Amino acid sequence: MKYGAIALGAAVLATMSGGASAQNLVKVDGSSTVFPITEAMAEEFQIEYRGKYRVTVGVSGSGGGFKKFCRGEVDVTNASRPIRPSEVEQCRENGIEFMELPVALDALAVVINPKNDWVDYLTVDELKKMWEPDAQRKINNWSQIREGFPDKSLDLFGAGADSGTYDYFTQAIVGKEHASRGDYTASEDDNVLVMGVANTLGGLGFFGFAYLSENTDKLKPVPIKYKDADPVLPSIETAKNATYQPLSRPLFVYVSKTAADNREVVQKFVDYFLDPELAPELVSEVGYVPLPAEAYDLARKAFDDRVTGTVFENGSQIGISIEDLLRSERSR
């Protein structure tokens, strides 16, 4: 399912929902990375409940989605990173209680132009050298990254500062959220990044695995060497078995407790994300990694018991399994 087609579907759904009452409408916003998953769920949901319920899905990035969510403007927000303490406080000030639910796993792909014949892998330290704040206006040639790399322009493409993908990448690679150089081509639209790398010989970019899987004819994925392990390519399997480090990550939806408690449409829509048969099928269909069976069970129990808040009070946790995250949520 391609992003452009999905975006068109969202626009159609938004138009169709114009006459739907607020009681029968679910408003979703947030991450462009999680968007394909939520739109697939929305399409199936509206097929089952045709004429009764409607879902609108917008894209404003994880940060933009949290702003709307914590103002009570949407019922559900998609996020490719955990909610921040400052966002938790915004929700608290506005009386918004929420459930934090993982919905899939992702391998954050680092990609280069297919005609790039000098990169066989990159280390985390080499990626840091490219992206850290001190690299701005200084590191602009591949020959500066590794001895033996050619004298060719290094052109970087990545998510914008409102994106959860940007937050996760900078945390995992540079060691701190929002710590990166600013002189790169940034966009909240992953297709802009895809085409940027595809049309630039010395290009390098990063985005969610689904956008790589949709564009394998235009991009070359880069194996990442983490610590002493062998270089590993991003894939469904390496995200699932957690060997693709440090760029394997969970994806989330955050659900308003009030909306779920008081409106059947929200409860029923969220049920789709937690269905152990339907959810893995739809998640796989759009190029992401389904949760392990135990994680679906734990997330289902957390939602049914209305476990509110976040397990990320101290920020993102790189390399921890989704099952362990959900167990810690249950123990709160």
Tab-separated table of C-alpha atoms in Angstrom:
chain	number	residue	atom	x	y	z
A	1	MET	CA	0.000	0.000	0.000
A	2	LYS	CA	1.714	3.158	-1.194
A	3	TYR	CA	1.760	6.375	0.813
A	4	GLY	CA	0.233	8.429	-1.989
A	5	ALA	CA	-2.695	6.061	-2.363
A	6	ILE	CA	-3.187	6.006	1.388
A	7	ALA	CA	-3.149	9.790	1.604
A	8	LEU	CA	-5.813	9.922	-1.092
A	9	GLY	CA	-7.838	7.407	0.890
A	10	ALA	CA	-7.559	9.604	3.978
A	11	ALA	CA	-8.844	12.589	2.060
A	12	VAL	CA	-11.795	10.578	0.785
A	13	LEU	CA	-12.564	9.342	4.282
A	14	ALA	CA	-12.410	12.879	5.609
A	15	THR	CA	-14.887	14.005	2.962
A	16	MET	CA	-17.206	11.081	3.618
A	17	SER	CA	-17.162	11.769	7.327
A	18	GLY	CA	-18.468	15.294	6.931
A	19	GLY	CA	-21.973	14.221	7.857
A	20	ALA	CA	-20.975	11.813	10.610
A	21	SER	CA	-21.881	12.791	14.144
A	22	ALA	CA	-19.039	13.308	16.598
A	23	GLN	CA	-20.297	10.280	18.517
A	24	ASN	CA	-19.649	8.028	15.501
A	25	LEU	CA	-16.397	9.601	14.304
A	26	VAL	CA	-12.805	8.792	15.321
A	27	LYS	CA	-10.234	11.535	14.747
A	28	VAL	CA	-6.620	10.387	14.391
A	29	ASP	CA	-3.461	12.389	13.696
A	30	GLY	CA	0.301	12.163	14.166
A	31	SER	CA	3.195	10.180	12.737
A	32	SER	CA	3.679	9.719	8.994
A	33	THR	CA	5.489	6.461	9.777
A	34	VAL	CA	2.517	4.952	11.613
A	35	PHE	CA	0.032	6.461	9.148
A	36	PRO	CA	-0.028	3.456	6.747
A	37	ILE	CA	-0.888	1.105	9.620
A	38	THR	CA	-3.685	3.288	10.951
A	39	GLU	CA	-5.097	3.916	7.494
A	40	ALA	CA	-5.157	0.176	6.775
A	41	MET	CA	-7.028	-0.344	10.052
A	42	ALA	CA	-9.422	2.489	9.184
A	43	GLU	CA	-10.189	1.037	5.767
A	44	GLU	CA	-11.020	-2.395	7.193
A	45	PHE	CA	-12.978	-0.850	10.055
A	46	GLN	CA	-15.146	1.198	7.709
A	47	ILE	CA	-15.801	-1.802	5.500
A	48	GLU	CA	-17.162	-3.687	8.507
A	49	TYR	CA	-19.141	-0.735	9.866
A	50	ARG	CA	-20.066	0.901	6.566
A	51	GLY	CA	-22.458	3.781	7.099
A	52	LYS	CA	-22.283	3.567	10.905
A	53	TYR	CA	-18.781	4.731	11.856
A	54	ARG	CA	-16.155	6.955	10.250
A	55	VAL	CA	-12.428	7.485	10.819
A	56	THR	CA	-10.320	10.447	9.663
A	57	VAL	CA	-6.535	10.131	9.694
A	58	GLY	CA	-4.265	13.167	9.455
A	59	VAL	CA	-0.476	13.507	9.353
A	60	SER	CA	1.403	16.176	11.285
A	61	GLY	CA	4.357	14.186	12.659
A	62	SER	CA	4.588	12.602	16.101
A	63	GLY	CA	5.201	15.955	17.771
A	64	GLY	CA	2.361	17.677	15.937
A	65	GLY	CA	0.050	14.797	16.760
A	66	PHE	CA	0.837	14.983	20.471
A	67	LYS	CA	0.084	18.721	20.455
A	68	LYS	CA	-3.384	18.075	19.029
A	69	PHE	CA	-3.941	15.046	21.267
A	70	CYS	CA	-3.022	16.881	24.452
A	71	ARG	CA	-5.358	19.726	23.482
A	72	GLY	CA	-8.187	17.213	23.129
A	73	GLU	CA	-8.552	17.798	19.386
A	74	VAL	CA	-8.132	14.133	18.384
A	75	ASP	CA	-9.081	10.806	19.952
A	76	VAL	CA	-5.996	8.853	18.899
A	77	THR	CA	-2.509	9.933	17.911
A	78	ASN	CA	0.069	7.920	15.990
A	79	ALA	CA	3.647	8.077	17.266
A	80	SER	CA	6.935	6.658	16.055
A	81	ARG	CA	8.528	7.560	19.385
A	82	PRO	CA	7.326	7.520	22.996
A	83	ILE	CA	5.550	10.516	24.466
A	84	ARG	CA	7.912	13.027	26.117
A	85	PRO	CA	7.648	14.175	29.745
A	86	SER	CA	6.756	17.683	28.538
A	87	GLU	CA	3.905	16.238	26.461
A	88	VAL	CA	2.709	14.152	29.399
A	89	GLU	CA	2.542	17.380	31.392
A	90	GLN	CA	0.581	19.122	28.627
A	91	CYS	CA	-1.945	16.282	28.624
A	92	ARG	CA	-2.151	16.374	32.419
A	93	GLU	CA	-2.780	20.132	32.452
A	94	ASN	CA	-5.651	19.650	30.004
A	95	GLY	CA	-7.137	16.667	31.827
A	96	ILE	CA	-6.265	14.172	29.083
A	97	GLU	CA	-5.672	10.661	30.406
A	98	PHE	CA	-4.263	8.264	27.833
A	99	MET	CA	-3.390	4.651	27.115
A	100	GLU	CA	-0.035	3.926	25.459
A	101	LEU	CA	-0.320	0.981	23.051
A	102	PRO	CA	2.417	-0.488	20.837
A	103	VAL	CA	1.012	-1.526	17.464
A	104	ALA	CA	4.019	-2.709	15.440
A	105	LEU	CA	7.787	-2.886	15.217
A	106	ASP	CA	9.894	-1.039	12.691
A	107	ALA	CA	13.417	-1.161	11.355
A	108	LEU	CA	14.512	2.421	10.791
A	109	ALA	CA	16.295	2.061	7.451
A	110	VAL	CA	19.442	3.909	6.408
A	111	VAL	CA	19.546	4.076	2.610
A	112	ILE	CA	21.824	5.235	-0.189
A	113	ASN	CA	21.559	5.708	-3.936
A	114	PRO	CA	21.641	2.389	-5.865
A	115	LYS	CA	24.633	3.626	-7.888
A	116	ASN	CA	26.680	4.128	-4.721
A	117	ASP	CA	29.304	1.371	-5.067
A	118	TRP	CA	31.627	2.302	-2.210
A	119	VAL	CA	29.471	1.738	0.893
A	120	ASP	CA	29.218	-1.912	1.947
A	121	TYR	CA	28.177	-1.065	5.517
A	122	LEU	CA	28.354	1.808	7.999
A	123	THR	CA	29.149	1.781	11.696
A	124	VAL	CA	27.122	3.687	14.254
A	125	ASP	CA	30.164	5.891	14.851
A	126	GLU	CA	30.359	6.726	11.134
A	127	LEU	CA	26.687	7.667	11.102
A	128	LYS	CA	27.254	9.811	14.168
A	129	LYS	CA	30.147	11.526	12.405
A	130	MET	CA	27.764	12.450	9.572
A	131	TRP	CA	24.823	13.589	11.667
A	132	GLU	CA	26.101	15.080	14.941
A	133	PRO	CA	25.772	18.860	15.443
A	134	ASP	CA	29.516	19.423	15.054
A	135	ALA	CA	29.319	18.024	11.507
A	136	GLN	CA	27.369	21.031	10.266
A	137	ARG	CA	29.208	22.796	7.417
A	138	LYS	CA	32.262	20.608	8.127
A	139	ILE	CA	31.468	17.032	7.094
A	140	ASN	CA	30.223	17.214	3.513
A	141	ASN	CA	32.249	14.631	1.601
A	142	TRP	CA	32.272	10.845	1.695
A	143	SER	CA	36.087	10.866	1.896
A	144	GLN	CA	35.740	12.375	5.388
A	145	ILE	CA	33.744	9.392	6.663
A	146	ARG	CA	36.142	6.513	6.051
A	147	GLU	CA	39.577	6.153	4.518
A	148	GLY	CA	39.114	4.765	1.026
A	149	PHE	CA	35.734	6.369	0.403
A	150	PRO	CA	35.779	8.564	-2.730
A	151	ASP	CA	35.924	12.331	-3.001
A	152	LYS	CA	32.180	12.710	-3.589
A	153	SER	CA	29.616	15.039	-2.085
A	154	LEU	CA	27.736	13.709	0.962
A	155	ASP	CA	24.102	14.815	0.709
A	156	LEU	CA	21.863	14.002	3.669
A	157	PHE	CA	18.092	13.527	3.749
A	158	GLY	CA	16.092	12.940	6.907
A	159	ALA	CA	12.952	13.469	8.907
A	160	GLY	CA	12.007	16.927	10.141
A	161	ALA	CA	12.333	18.019	13.755
A	162	ASP	CA	8.629	17.367	14.500
A	163	SER	CA	9.012	13.727	13.509
A	164	GLY	CA	9.312	10.867	15.978
A	165	THR	CA	11.616	9.208	13.468
A	166	TYR	CA	14.001	12.154	13.828
A	167	ASP	CA	13.846	11.885	17.612
A	168	TYR	CA	14.532	8.158	17.616
A	169	PHE	CA	17.341	8.383	15.058
A	170	THR	CA	19.170	11.163	16.878
A	171	GLN	CA	18.792	9.358	20.212
A	172	ALA	CA	20.044	6.046	18.807
A	173	ILE	CA	22.870	7.391	16.638
A	174	VAL	CA	24.020	10.668	18.202
A	175	GLY	CA	23.035	9.801	21.765
A	176	LYS	CA	20.564	12.618	22.381
A	177	GLU	CA	17.168	13.538	20.949
A	178	HIS	CA	17.185	16.548	18.621
A	179	ALA	CA	20.986	16.598	18.564
A	180	SER	CA	21.851	16.783	14.874
A	181	ARG	CA	23.259	19.040	12.239
A	182	GLY	CA	20.710	21.318	10.635
A	183	ASP	CA	22.118	21.577	7.103
A	184	TYR	CA	20.354	18.575	5.587
A	185	THR	CA	17.215	18.180	3.488
A	186	ALA	CA	14.402	17.653	6.008
A	187	SER	CA	10.816	16.638	5.321
A	188	GLU	CA	7.833	15.153	7.155
A	189	ASP	CA	6.897	13.476	3.844
A	190	ASP	CA	8.956	10.308	3.530
A	191	ASN	CA	8.381	10.225	-0.228
A	192	VAL	CA	10.336	13.473	-0.541
A	193	LEU	CA	13.244	11.764	1.219
A	194	VAL	CA	12.946	8.667	-0.977
A	195	MET	CA	13.155	10.725	-4.158
A	196	GLY	CA	15.961	12.874	-2.778
A	197	VAL	CA	18.219	9.879	-2.177
A	198	ALA	CA	17.103	8.168	-5.392
A	199	ASN	CA	18.101	11.212	-7.452
A	200	THR	CA	21.389	12.016	-5.688
A	201	LEU	CA	24.481	9.847	-6.209
A	202	GLY	CA	26.016	10.808	-2.867
A	203	GLY	CA	22.723	10.813	-1.028
A	204	LEU	CA	22.044	9.112	2.302
A	205	GLY	CA	18.779	9.164	4.207
A	206	PHE	CA	16.730	7.449	6.898
A	207	PHE	CA	13.044	6.576	7.340
A	208	GLY	CA	10.729	3.731	8.306
A	209	PHE	CA	11.176	0.305	6.727
A	210	ALA	CA	7.829	0.413	4.899
A	211	TYR	CA	9.079	3.221	2.663
A	212	LEU	CA	12.178	1.203	1.799
A	213	SER	CA	10.120	-1.899	1.000
A	214	GLU	CA	7.932	0.172	-1.346
A	215	ASN	CA	10.973	1.599	-3.158
A	216	THR	CA	13.558	-1.168	-3.452
A	217	ASP	CA	14.068	-0.262	-7.117
A	218	LYS	CA	15.109	3.272	-6.160
A	219	LEU	CA	17.139	2.727	-2.976
A	220	LYS	CA	19.890	0.570	-1.512
A	221	PRO	CA	19.665	-0.294	2.205
A	222	VAL	CA	22.849	0.000	4.253
A	223	PRO	CA	23.873	-2.732	6.725
A	224	ILE	CA	24.592	-1.191	10.127
A	225	LYS	CA	27.448	-2.368	12.331
A	226	TYR	CA	26.606	-1.970	16.021
A	227	LYS	CA	29.368	-2.469	18.582
A	228	ASP	CA	31.125	-5.805	17.947
A	229	ALA	CA	28.337	-7.444	15.948
A	230	ASP	CA	28.508	-8.071	12.209
A	231	PRO	CA	26.756	-5.534	9.972
A	232	VAL	CA	22.998	-6.196	9.747
A	233	LEU	CA	20.506	-5.134	7.084
A	234	PRO	CA	17.078	-3.763	8.043
A	235	SER	CA	14.356	-6.350	7.468
A	236	ILE	CA	11.190	-7.693	9.019
A	237	GLU	CA	13.141	-10.597	10.470
A	238	THR	CA	15.987	-8.516	11.950
A	239	ALA	CA	13.504	-6.102	13.506
A	240	LYS	CA	11.549	-8.998	14.997
A	241	ASN	CA	14.607	-10.772	16.443
A	242	ALA	CA	16.167	-7.453	17.570
A	243	THR	CA	19.457	-8.048	15.733
A	244	TYR	CA	19.105	-4.799	13.778
A	245	GLN	CA	20.431	-2.441	16.411
A	246	PRO	CA	20.209	0.282	17.458
A	247	LEU	CA	17.534	1.176	14.889
A	248	SER	CA	14.764	-1.332	15.657
A	249	ARG	CA	11.921	0.450	17.414
A	250	PRO	CA	8.297	0.064	18.518
A	251	LEU	CA	5.522	2.131	16.962
A	252	PHE	CA	2.595	3.374	19.045
A	253	VAL	CA	-0.904	4.726	19.166
A	254	TYR	CA	-1.966	6.831	22.146
A	255	VAL	CA	-5.677	6.666	22.963
A	256	SER	CA	-7.756	9.123	24.970
A	257	LYS	CA	-9.257	7.272	27.936
A	258	THR	CA	-12.296	9.539	27.945
A	259	ALA	CA	-12.928	8.887	24.257
A	260	ALA	CA	-12.558	5.120	24.673
A	261	ASP	CA	-14.770	5.061	27.775
A	262	ASN	CA	-17.581	7.174	26.374
A	263	ARG	CA	-17.705	6.401	22.652
A	264	GLU	CA	-18.175	2.899	21.339
A	265	VAL	CA	-16.631	3.817	17.990
A	266	VAL	CA	-13.244	4.550	19.617
A	267	GLN	CA	-13.281	1.318	21.623
A	268	LYS	CA	-14.143	-0.731	18.543
A	269	PHE	CA	-11.555	0.999	16.356
A	270	VAL	CA	-8.732	0.433	18.847
A	271	ASP	CA	-9.793	-3.219	19.061
A	272	TYR	CA	-8.580	-3.603	15.471
A	273	PHE	CA	-5.003	-2.716	16.466
A	274	LEU	CA	-5.074	-5.387	19.177
A	275	ASP	CA	-6.761	-8.216	17.254
A	276	PRO	CA	-4.158	-11.046	17.237
A	277	GLU	CA	-5.358	-12.328	13.857
A	278	LEU	CA	-6.294	-9.186	11.926
A	279	ALA	CA	-3.616	-6.793	13.189
A	280	PRO	CA	-0.544	-8.860	12.163
A	281	GLU	CA	-2.008	-9.318	8.687
A	282	LEU	CA	-2.619	-5.611	8.134
A	283	VAL	CA	0.676	-4.550	9.713
A	284	SER	CA	2.575	-6.949	7.431
A	285	GLU	CA	0.590	-5.804	4.403
A	286	VAL	CA	1.877	-2.238	4.736
A	287	GLY	CA	5.488	-3.313	5.294
A	288	TYR	CA	5.931	-3.286	9.062
A	289	VAL	CA	6.648	-5.970	11.640
A	290	PRO	CA	3.760	-7.383	13.697
A	291	LEU	CA	4.149	-7.580	17.451
A	292	PRO	CA	5.017	-10.949	19.001
A	293	ALA	CA	1.947	-12.897	20.139
A	294	GLU	CA	2.692	-12.215	23.816
A	295	ALA	CA	2.871	-8.479	23.136
A	296	TYR	CA	-0.593	-8.449	21.561
A	297	ASP	CA	-1.931	-10.259	24.616
A	298	LEU	CA	-0.260	-7.843	27.037
A	299	ALA	CA	-1.408	-4.786	25.074
A	300	ARG	CA	-4.948	-6.144	24.973
A	301	LYS	CA	-4.984	-6.551	28.752
A	302	ALA	CA	-3.530	-3.078	29.280
A	303	PHE	CA	-6.244	-1.519	27.126
A	304	ASP	CA	-9.072	-3.533	28.670
A	305	ASP	CA	-7.869	-2.599	32.167
A	306	ARG	CA	-7.487	1.047	31.109
A	307	VAL	CA	-3.855	1.238	32.206
A	308	THR	CA	-3.008	4.909	31.702
A	309	GLY	CA	0.248	6.838	31.429
A	310	THR	CA	3.606	5.939	29.943
A	311	VAL	CA	6.494	3.631	30.773
A	312	PHE	CA	8.855	6.213	29.249
A	313	GLU	CA	8.926	8.786	32.045
A	314	ASN	CA	12.679	9.055	31.546
A	315	GLY	CA	12.648	9.105	27.738
A	316	SER	CA	13.216	6.512	25.013
A	317	GLN	CA	14.815	3.191	25.864
A	318	ILE	CA	17.000	1.855	23.055
A	319	GLY	CA	17.279	-1.930	22.648
A	320	ILE	CA	14.620	-3.072	25.153
A	321	SER	CA	12.091	-5.670	23.945
A	322	ILE	CA	8.455	-4.731	23.486
A	323	GLU	CA	7.390	-7.550	25.813
A	324	ASP	CA	9.554	-6.142	28.602
A	325	LEU	CA	8.077	-2.690	28.045
A	326	LEU	CA	4.550	-4.034	28.331
A	327	ARG	CA	5.388	-6.066	31.432
A	328	SER	CA	6.752	-2.941	33.092
A	329	GLU	CA	3.524	-1.171	32.158
A	330	ARG	CA	1.478	-3.917	33.805
A	331	SER	CA	3.556	-3.676	36.977
A	332	ARG	CA	2.973	0.079	37.417
